[in-house]
PDB file of C-alpha atoms in Angstrom:
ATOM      1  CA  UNK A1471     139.681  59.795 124.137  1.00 74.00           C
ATOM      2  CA  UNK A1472     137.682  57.694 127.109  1.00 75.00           C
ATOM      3  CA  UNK A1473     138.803  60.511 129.322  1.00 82.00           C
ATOM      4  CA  UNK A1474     137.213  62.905 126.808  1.00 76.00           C
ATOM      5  CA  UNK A1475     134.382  61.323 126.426  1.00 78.00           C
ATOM      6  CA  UNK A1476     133.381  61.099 130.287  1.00 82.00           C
ATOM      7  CA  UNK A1477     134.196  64.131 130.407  1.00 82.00           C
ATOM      8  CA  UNK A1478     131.903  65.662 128.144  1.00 83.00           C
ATOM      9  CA  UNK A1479     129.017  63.511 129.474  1.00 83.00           C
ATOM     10  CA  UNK A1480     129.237  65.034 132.941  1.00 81.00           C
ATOM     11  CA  UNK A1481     129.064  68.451 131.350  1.00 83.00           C
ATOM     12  CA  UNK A1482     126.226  68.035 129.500  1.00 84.00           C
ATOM     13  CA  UNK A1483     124.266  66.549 132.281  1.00 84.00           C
ATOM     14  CA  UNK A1484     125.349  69.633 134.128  1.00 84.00           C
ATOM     15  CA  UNK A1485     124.193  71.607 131.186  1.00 86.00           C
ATOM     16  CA  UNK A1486     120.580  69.939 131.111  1.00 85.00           C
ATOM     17  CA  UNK A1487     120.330  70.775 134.919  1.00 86.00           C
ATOM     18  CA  UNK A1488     121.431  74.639 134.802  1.00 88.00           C
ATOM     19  CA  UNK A1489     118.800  74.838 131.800  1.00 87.00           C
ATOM     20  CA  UNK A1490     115.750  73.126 133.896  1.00 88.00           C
ATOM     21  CA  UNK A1491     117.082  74.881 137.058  1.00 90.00           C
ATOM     22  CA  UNK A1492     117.080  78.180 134.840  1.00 90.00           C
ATOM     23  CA  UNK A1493     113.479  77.317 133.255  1.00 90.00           C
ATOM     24  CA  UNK A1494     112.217  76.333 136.915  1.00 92.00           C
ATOM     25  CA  UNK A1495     113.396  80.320 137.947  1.00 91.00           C
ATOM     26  CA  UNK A1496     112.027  82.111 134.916  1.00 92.00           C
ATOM     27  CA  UNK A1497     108.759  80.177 135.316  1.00 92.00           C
ATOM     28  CA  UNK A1498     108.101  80.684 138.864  1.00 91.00           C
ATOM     29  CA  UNK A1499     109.076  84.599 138.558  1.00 91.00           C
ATOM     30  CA  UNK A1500     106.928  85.136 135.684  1.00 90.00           C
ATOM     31  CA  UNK A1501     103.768  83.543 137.194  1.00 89.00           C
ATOM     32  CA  UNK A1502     105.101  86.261 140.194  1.00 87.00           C
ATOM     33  CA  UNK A1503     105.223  89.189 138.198  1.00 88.00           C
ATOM     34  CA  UNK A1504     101.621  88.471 136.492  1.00 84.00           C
ATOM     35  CA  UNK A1505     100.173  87.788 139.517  1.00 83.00           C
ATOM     36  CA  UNK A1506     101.630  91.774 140.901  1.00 81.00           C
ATOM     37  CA  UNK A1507     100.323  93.297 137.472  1.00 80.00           C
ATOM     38  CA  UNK A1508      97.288  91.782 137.900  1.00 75.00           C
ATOM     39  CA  UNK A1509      96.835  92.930 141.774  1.00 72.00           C
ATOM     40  CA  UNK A1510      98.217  96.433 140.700  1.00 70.00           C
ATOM     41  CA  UNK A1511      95.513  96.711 138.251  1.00 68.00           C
ATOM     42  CA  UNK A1512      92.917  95.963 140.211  1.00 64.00           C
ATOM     43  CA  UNK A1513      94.232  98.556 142.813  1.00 61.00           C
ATOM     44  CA  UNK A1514      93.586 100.784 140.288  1.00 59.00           C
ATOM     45  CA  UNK A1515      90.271  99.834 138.859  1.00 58.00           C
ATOM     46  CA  UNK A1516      89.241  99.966 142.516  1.00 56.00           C
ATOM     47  CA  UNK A1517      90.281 103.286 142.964  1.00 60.00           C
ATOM     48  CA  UNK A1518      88.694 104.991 139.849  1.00 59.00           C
ATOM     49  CA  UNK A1519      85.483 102.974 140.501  1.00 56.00           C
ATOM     50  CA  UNK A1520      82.601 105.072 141.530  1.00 56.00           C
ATOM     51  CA  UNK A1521      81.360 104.529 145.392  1.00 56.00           C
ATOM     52  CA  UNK A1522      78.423 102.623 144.914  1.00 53.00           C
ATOM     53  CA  UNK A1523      80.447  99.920 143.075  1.00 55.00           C
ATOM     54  CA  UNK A1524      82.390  99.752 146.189  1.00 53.00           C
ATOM     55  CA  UNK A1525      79.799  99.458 148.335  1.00 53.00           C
ATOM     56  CA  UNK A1526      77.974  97.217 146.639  1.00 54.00           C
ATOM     57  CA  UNK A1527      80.974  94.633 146.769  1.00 54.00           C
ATOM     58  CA  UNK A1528      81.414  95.343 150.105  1.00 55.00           C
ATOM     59  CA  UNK A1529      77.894  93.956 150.728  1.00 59.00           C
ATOM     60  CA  UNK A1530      78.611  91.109 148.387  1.00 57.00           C
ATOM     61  CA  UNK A1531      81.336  90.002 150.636  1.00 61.00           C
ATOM     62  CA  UNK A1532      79.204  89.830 153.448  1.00 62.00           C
ATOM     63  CA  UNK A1533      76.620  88.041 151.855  1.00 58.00           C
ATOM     64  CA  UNK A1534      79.224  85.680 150.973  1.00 56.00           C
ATOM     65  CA  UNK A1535      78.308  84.969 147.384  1.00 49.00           C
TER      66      UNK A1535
END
């Protein structure tokens, strides 16, 4: 029954530690994937803006503001 016991300890500590390794993964590729959505979208809003939009952040980048 001590055997048992021990036994089932150690797997349940291993069990906590897959889980936090597995929410650790999930978290880190999730903040990855909405960070590409969010670049592809502005990729796209970029591309159907009109030119003078453009332009005019071009010259707000070398303003620096």
């Amino acid at each position: 029954m001590f055997q048992l016991l021990k036994f089932t300890e150690y797997v349940l500590v291993l069990q906590n530690l897959s889980f936090g390794i597995y929410n650790i993964l999930f978290f880190l590729c999730t903040k990855f994937h909405n960070a590409l959505s969010i670049q592809s979208e502005l990729v796209t809003t970029v591309r159907l803006a009109p030119k003078w939009i453009i332009v005019s952040l071009n010259d707000l980048e070398q303003i620096n503001i």
